[in-house]
Amino acid sequence: MFGSKKTKKTVLPILTLKNTVFFPNTVVPLLVGREKSRRLIDDVIKSGTVLGVISQKDGTLEDPTRDDLYTVGTLAKIIKFSKNSDGHYNVIIEGLERFEVEDFVSEEPYFTAEVITEVEKDIIYDATEGQEIPILFETLRATAHDICYSLPELPSSIKGFIETVEDPGTLSDIIASNLGENTEEKQDILETFHVGERMIRALELLGRRHEMLVLSDKINNSVKEEISKNQREYYLRQQLRAINQELGESAEENEDLNNLKEKMKTIDLPEEIVKVITKEIKKMRNMQPSQA
């Protein structure tokens, strides 16, 4: 958990992503179609080198400039690739570690940048932080476990990973990658190099997701209760209709009451009188015809 903070500088080709953030210790498939990006993949495949992956601030831009890019990204390697008939690449990349852009070197034929990478996964902590990290870690794991098992859309591999991962920084990244609501929220956690702070941000993210789940359950239960109530009323009306038919009543016998109720709407009557008449009509519907 402890270690010295070491850095090194290197120049990387930069692959830009739209509307997503790529984290260390994750494996993702990408469809690479932009010309700049295809040329970058060509060169990386030929040289066998690593690449940097950075997200765009605006996912609608097809040709972003350096000002349109975040300055913290993830070092990655290509572990599988293929080319389709359109010349686009299907690649699978694996995230290795964070880096921070010190300066963009060029934009053509694709972005390259001088970056600072973190050699050690964890930034050094003092004694107090060292005591807090295990507690935060177990709290994060337990919370993530409960929430993730409430989300059927998450793959089982993610749930299994949460139970077995031993690195707190990696767990925070996995949570952010799979449960972050938007690019800004995910990027915020990617830019948090301090593992203790990263876990706290991941816990905040889980807290918001928990609130959403509780609200969603409340709404769903309310809707189910309303549907159940309507279905019950419909069932009872059908039963009442069947009982009336068995007793020899016809729709015609209730038609007079319906006409009376409709005629009442055309007459300007005091509200108190309307209430009384409505109550009497309802009472008459439940009476035998001879009593009415």
Coordinates of C-alpha atoms in Angstrom, one line a residue:
M1 CA 0.0 0.0 0.0
F2 CA 3.0 2.2 0.5
G3 CA 5.6 3.2 -2.0
S4 CA 7.6 6.1 -3.3
K5 CA 6.1 8.3 -6.0
K6 CA 8.3 8.0 -9.1
T7 CA 7.6 9.5 -12.5
K8 CA 9.1 9.2 -16.0
K9 CA 8.5 11.1 -19.2
T10 CA 7.8 9.6 -22.6
V11 CA 6.3 10.6 -25.9
L12 CA 3.1 8.7 -26.9
P13 CA 0.8 8.6 -29.8
I14 CA -2.6 9.7 -28.5
L15 CA -5.9 8.0 -29.4
T16 CA -8.9 10.2 -28.7
L17 CA -12.2 8.8 -27.5
K18 CA -15.7 10.3 -27.7
N19 CA -18.3 10.1 -24.9
T20 CA -16.4 7.6 -22.8
V21 CA -13.4 7.4 -20.5
F22 CA -10.8 4.6 -20.5
F23 CA -9.4 3.4 -17.2
P24 CA -6.3 1.4 -16.1
N25 CA -6.9 -2.3 -15.5
T26 CA -9.8 -2.5 -17.9
V27 CA -10.1 -4.2 -21.2
V28 CA -12.5 -2.6 -23.8
P29 CA -13.3 -3.1 -27.5
L30 CA -13.2 -0.1 -29.8
L31 CA -14.3 0.6 -33.4
V32 CA -11.7 2.9 -34.8
G33 CA -13.0 4.8 -37.9
R34 CA -11.5 8.3 -38.0
E35 CA -8.6 8.6 -40.4
K36 CA -6.2 10.0 -37.9
S37 CA -7.0 7.2 -35.5
R38 CA -6.7 4.5 -38.2
R39 CA -3.2 5.8 -39.1
L40 CA -2.2 5.8 -35.4
I41 CA -3.4 2.2 -35.0
D42 CA -1.5 1.2 -38.2
D43 CA 1.8 2.6 -36.7
V44 CA 1.2 1.2 -33.2
I45 CA 0.6 -2.3 -34.7
K46 CA 3.7 -2.1 -36.9
S47 CA 6.0 -0.9 -34.1
G48 CA 4.4 -2.9 -31.3
T49 CA 4.5 0.1 -29.0
V50 CA 2.0 1.3 -26.4
L51 CA -0.3 4.3 -27.0
G52 CA -2.1 6.9 -24.9
V53 CA -5.9 7.1 -24.7
I54 CA -7.5 10.5 -23.9
S55 CA -11.1 11.5 -23.9
Q56 CA -12.6 14.5 -25.7
K57 CA -14.4 17.2 -23.7
D58 CA -17.0 17.5 -26.4
G59 CA -18.0 14.1 -27.8
T60 CA -19.7 15.6 -30.9
L61 CA -16.4 16.9 -32.4
E62 CA -15.1 14.8 -35.3
D63 CA -11.7 16.6 -35.5
P64 CA -10.8 17.9 -32.0
T65 CA -7.8 20.2 -31.3
R66 CA -5.5 19.8 -28.4
D67 CA -7.7 22.3 -26.4
D68 CA -10.6 20.0 -26.9
L69 CA -8.9 17.1 -25.0
Y70 CA -8.5 16.3 -21.4
T71 CA -4.9 16.2 -20.1
V72 CA -5.1 13.0 -18.0
G73 CA -5.4 9.7 -19.8
T74 CA -4.5 6.0 -19.7
L75 CA -1.5 4.2 -21.1
A76 CA -2.7 1.2 -23.2
K77 CA -1.6 -1.7 -25.3
I78 CA -3.4 -3.4 -28.2
I79 CA -4.1 -7.0 -27.3
K80 CA -6.2 -7.9 -30.4
F81 CA -7.2 -6.3 -33.7
S82 CA -8.9 -6.9 -37.0
K83 CA -9.7 -4.7 -40.0
N84 CA -13.2 -4.7 -41.6
S85 CA -14.1 -4.2 -45.3
D86 CA -14.5 -0.4 -44.7
G87 CA -10.9 -0.2 -43.5
H88 CA -12.0 0.5 -39.9
Y89 CA -10.2 -1.3 -37.1
N90 CA -11.8 -3.4 -34.4
V91 CA -9.3 -3.3 -31.6
I92 CA -9.3 -4.6 -28.0
I93 CA -7.1 -2.5 -25.7
E94 CA -5.9 -3.0 -22.2
G95 CA -5.4 -0.1 -19.8
L96 CA -2.0 -0.1 -18.0
E97 CA -1.6 3.1 -15.9
R98 CA -2.5 6.8 -15.7
F99 CA -0.5 9.5 -17.3
E100 CA -0.7 13.3 -17.4
V101 CA 0.1 15.3 -20.6
E102 CA 2.9 17.7 -20.1
D103 CA 2.8 19.1 -23.6
F104 CA 1.3 18.1 -27.0
V105 CA 4.1 17.6 -29.5
S106 CA 2.1 17.3 -32.7
E107 CA -1.4 17.0 -34.2
E108 CA -0.5 15.4 -37.6
P109 CA -0.8 12.8 -38.8
Y110 CA -2.2 12.2 -35.3
F111 CA -1.8 13.6 -31.8
T112 CA 1.5 12.9 -30.0
A113 CA 2.3 14.1 -26.5
E114 CA 5.0 14.2 -24.0
V115 CA 3.5 12.6 -20.9
I116 CA 4.3 11.9 -17.3
T117 CA 3.5 8.4 -16.1
E118 CA 3.1 7.1 -12.6
V119 CA 5.5 4.1 -12.1
E120 CA 4.0 3.3 -8.7
K121 CA 0.3 2.6 -8.5
D122 CA -0.1 4.3 -5.1
I123 CA 1.0 7.7 -4.0
I124 CA 2.8 7.5 -0.7
Y125 CA 0.7 8.0 2.5
D126 CA 1.5 9.1 6.0
A127 CA 0.7 6.9 8.9
T128 CA -2.8 8.2 9.5
E129 CA -3.8 7.7 5.9
G130 CA -2.3 4.2 6.0
Q131 CA -4.7 3.3 8.8
E132 CA -7.7 4.7 7.0
I133 CA -7.1 3.0 3.6
P134 CA -8.1 -0.5 4.6
I135 CA -11.3 0.7 6.3
L136 CA -12.2 2.8 3.2
F137 CA -11.4 -0.2 1.0
E138 CA -13.7 -2.6 2.8
T139 CA -16.5 -0.1 2.9
L140 CA -16.1 0.6 -0.8
R141 CA -16.1 -3.1 -1.6
A142 CA -19.2 -3.9 0.5
T143 CA -21.1 -0.9 -0.9
A144 CA -20.2 -1.8 -4.4
H145 CA -21.2 -5.4 -3.9
D146 CA -24.6 -4.5 -2.6
I147 CA -25.3 -2.0 -5.4
C148 CA -23.9 -4.1 -8.3
Y149 CA -26.0 -7.1 -7.4
S150 CA -29.1 -4.7 -7.6
L151 CA -28.1 -3.9 -11.2
P152 CA -28.8 -6.9 -13.5
E153 CA -27.4 -5.1 -16.5
L154 CA -23.9 -5.4 -15.1
P155 CA -21.9 -8.4 -16.4
S156 CA -21.2 -11.1 -13.8
S157 CA -17.5 -10.8 -14.5
I158 CA -17.6 -7.3 -13.0
K159 CA -19.4 -8.5 -9.9
G160 CA -16.9 -11.3 -9.5
F161 CA -14.0 -8.9 -9.9
I162 CA -15.3 -6.6 -7.2
E163 CA -15.3 -9.5 -4.8
T164 CA -11.7 -10.5 -5.5
V165 CA -9.7 -7.4 -6.4
E166 CA -7.2 -6.5 -3.7
D167 CA -6.0 -3.1 -4.9
P168 CA -8.1 -0.1 -3.7
G169 CA -7.2 2.1 -6.6
T170 CA -8.2 -0.5 -9.1
L171 CA -11.5 -1.1 -7.4
S172 CA -12.3 2.6 -7.5
D173 CA -11.5 2.7 -11.3
I174 CA -13.7 -0.3 -12.0
I175 CA -16.6 1.3 -10.1
A176 CA -16.1 4.6 -12.0
S177 CA -15.8 2.9 -15.3
N178 CA -19.0 0.8 -14.9
L179 CA -21.2 3.1 -12.8
G180 CA -20.2 6.6 -13.7
E181 CA -23.1 8.6 -15.1
N182 CA -21.2 10.7 -17.7
T183 CA -17.8 11.5 -19.1
E184 CA -17.2 14.4 -16.7
E185 CA -17.9 12.2 -13.6
K186 CA -15.6 9.4 -14.9
Q187 CA -12.9 11.8 -15.9
D188 CA -12.9 13.4 -12.5
I189 CA -12.0 10.0 -10.9
L190 CA -9.4 9.3 -13.6
E191 CA -7.7 12.6 -12.7
T192 CA -7.6 11.6 -9.0
F193 CA -4.1 10.1 -8.6
H194 CA -4.4 10.0 -4.8
V195 CA -5.9 6.6 -4.0
G196 CA -7.6 7.6 -0.8
E197 CA -9.3 10.5 -2.4
R198 CA -10.2 8.3 -5.4
M199 CA -12.0 5.8 -3.1
I200 CA -13.9 8.6 -1.4
R201 CA -15.1 9.9 -4.9
A202 CA -16.1 6.3 -5.8
L203 CA -18.1 6.0 -2.6
E204 CA -19.8 9.3 -3.4
L205 CA -20.7 7.9 -6.8
L206 CA -22.1 4.7 -5.3
G207 CA -24.1 6.8 -2.8
R208 CA -25.7 8.7 -5.7
R209 CA -26.4 5.5 -7.5
H210 CA -28.0 4.0 -4.3
E211 CA -30.3 7.1 -4.0
M212 CA -31.4 6.6 -7.6
L213 CA -32.1 2.9 -7.0
V214 CA -34.2 3.7 -3.9
L215 CA -36.2 6.3 -5.9
S216 CA -36.6 4.0 -8.8
D217 CA -37.9 1.2 -6.5
K218 CA -40.3 3.6 -4.9
I219 CA -41.7 4.8 -8.2
N220 CA -42.0 1.2 -9.5
N221 CA -43.8 0.1 -6.4
S222 CA -46.2 3.0 -6.6
V223 CA -46.9 2.2 -10.2
K224 CA -47.4 -1.5 -9.4
E225 CA -49.8 -0.6 -6.6
E226 CA -51.8 1.7 -8.9
I227 CA -52.0 -1.0 -11.6
S228 CA -53.0 -3.6 -9.0
K229 CA -55.7 -1.3 -7.7
N230 CA -57.0 -0.7 -11.2
Q231 CA -57.0 -4.4 -12.0
R232 CA -58.8 -5.2 -8.8
E233 CA -61.5 -2.5 -9.6
Y234 CA -61.9 -3.9 -13.1
Y235 CA -62.2 -7.5 -11.8
L236 CA -64.8 -6.4 -9.2
R237 CA -66.8 -4.5 -11.9
Q238 CA -66.8 -7.6 -14.1
Q239 CA -68.0 -9.7 -11.2
L240 CA -70.8 -7.2 -10.4
R241 CA -71.8 -7.3 -14.1
A242 CA -71.9 -11.1 -14.0
I243 CA -73.9 -11.1 -10.8
N244 CA -76.5 -8.6 -12.2
Q245 CA -76.9 -10.8 -15.3
E246 CA -77.4 -13.8 -13.1
L247 CA -80.1 -11.9 -11.2
G248 CA -81.9 -11.2 -14.4
E249 CA -81.0 -7.5 -14.7
S250 CA -80.1 -6.1 -18.1
A251 CA -78.1 -3.1 -19.2
E252 CA -81.4 -1.5 -19.9
E253 CA -82.2 -1.4 -16.2
N254 CA -79.1 0.7 -15.4
E255 CA -79.6 2.9 -18.5
D256 CA -82.3 5.0 -16.7
L257 CA -79.8 5.7 -13.9
N258 CA -77.1 6.6 -16.5
N259 CA -79.5 9.0 -18.3
L260 CA -80.5 10.5 -15.0
K261 CA -76.8 11.1 -14.1
E262 CA -76.1 12.7 -17.5
K263 CA -79.2 14.9 -17.3
M264 CA -78.1 16.1 -13.9
K265 CA -74.9 17.5 -15.6
T266 CA -77.0 19.7 -17.8
I267 CA -78.9 21.4 -14.9
D268 CA -77.4 24.1 -12.9
L269 CA -77.7 22.6 -9.4
P270 CA -76.1 23.6 -6.1
E271 CA -73.1 21.5 -5.2
E272 CA -74.8 20.0 -2.1
I273 CA -77.7 18.8 -4.2
V274 CA -75.4 17.2 -6.8
K275 CA -73.6 15.3 -3.9
V276 CA -76.9 14.0 -2.6
I277 CA -78.2 12.9 -6.0
T278 CA -74.9 11.2 -6.9
K279 CA -75.0 9.3 -3.6
E280 CA -78.6 8.2 -4.2
I281 CA -77.9 7.1 -7.8
K282 CA -75.0 5.0 -6.5
K283 CA -77.2 3.5 -3.8
M284 CA -79.9 2.7 -6.4
R285 CA -77.4 0.8 -8.6
N286 CA -76.8 -1.6 -5.8
M287 CA -80.6 -2.1 -5.0
Q288 CA -82.9 -4.7 -6.5
P289 CA -85.1 -3.2 -9.2
S290 CA -88.2 -3.7 -7.1
Q291 CA -86.7 -1.8 -4.2
A292 CA -85.5 1.0 -6.4

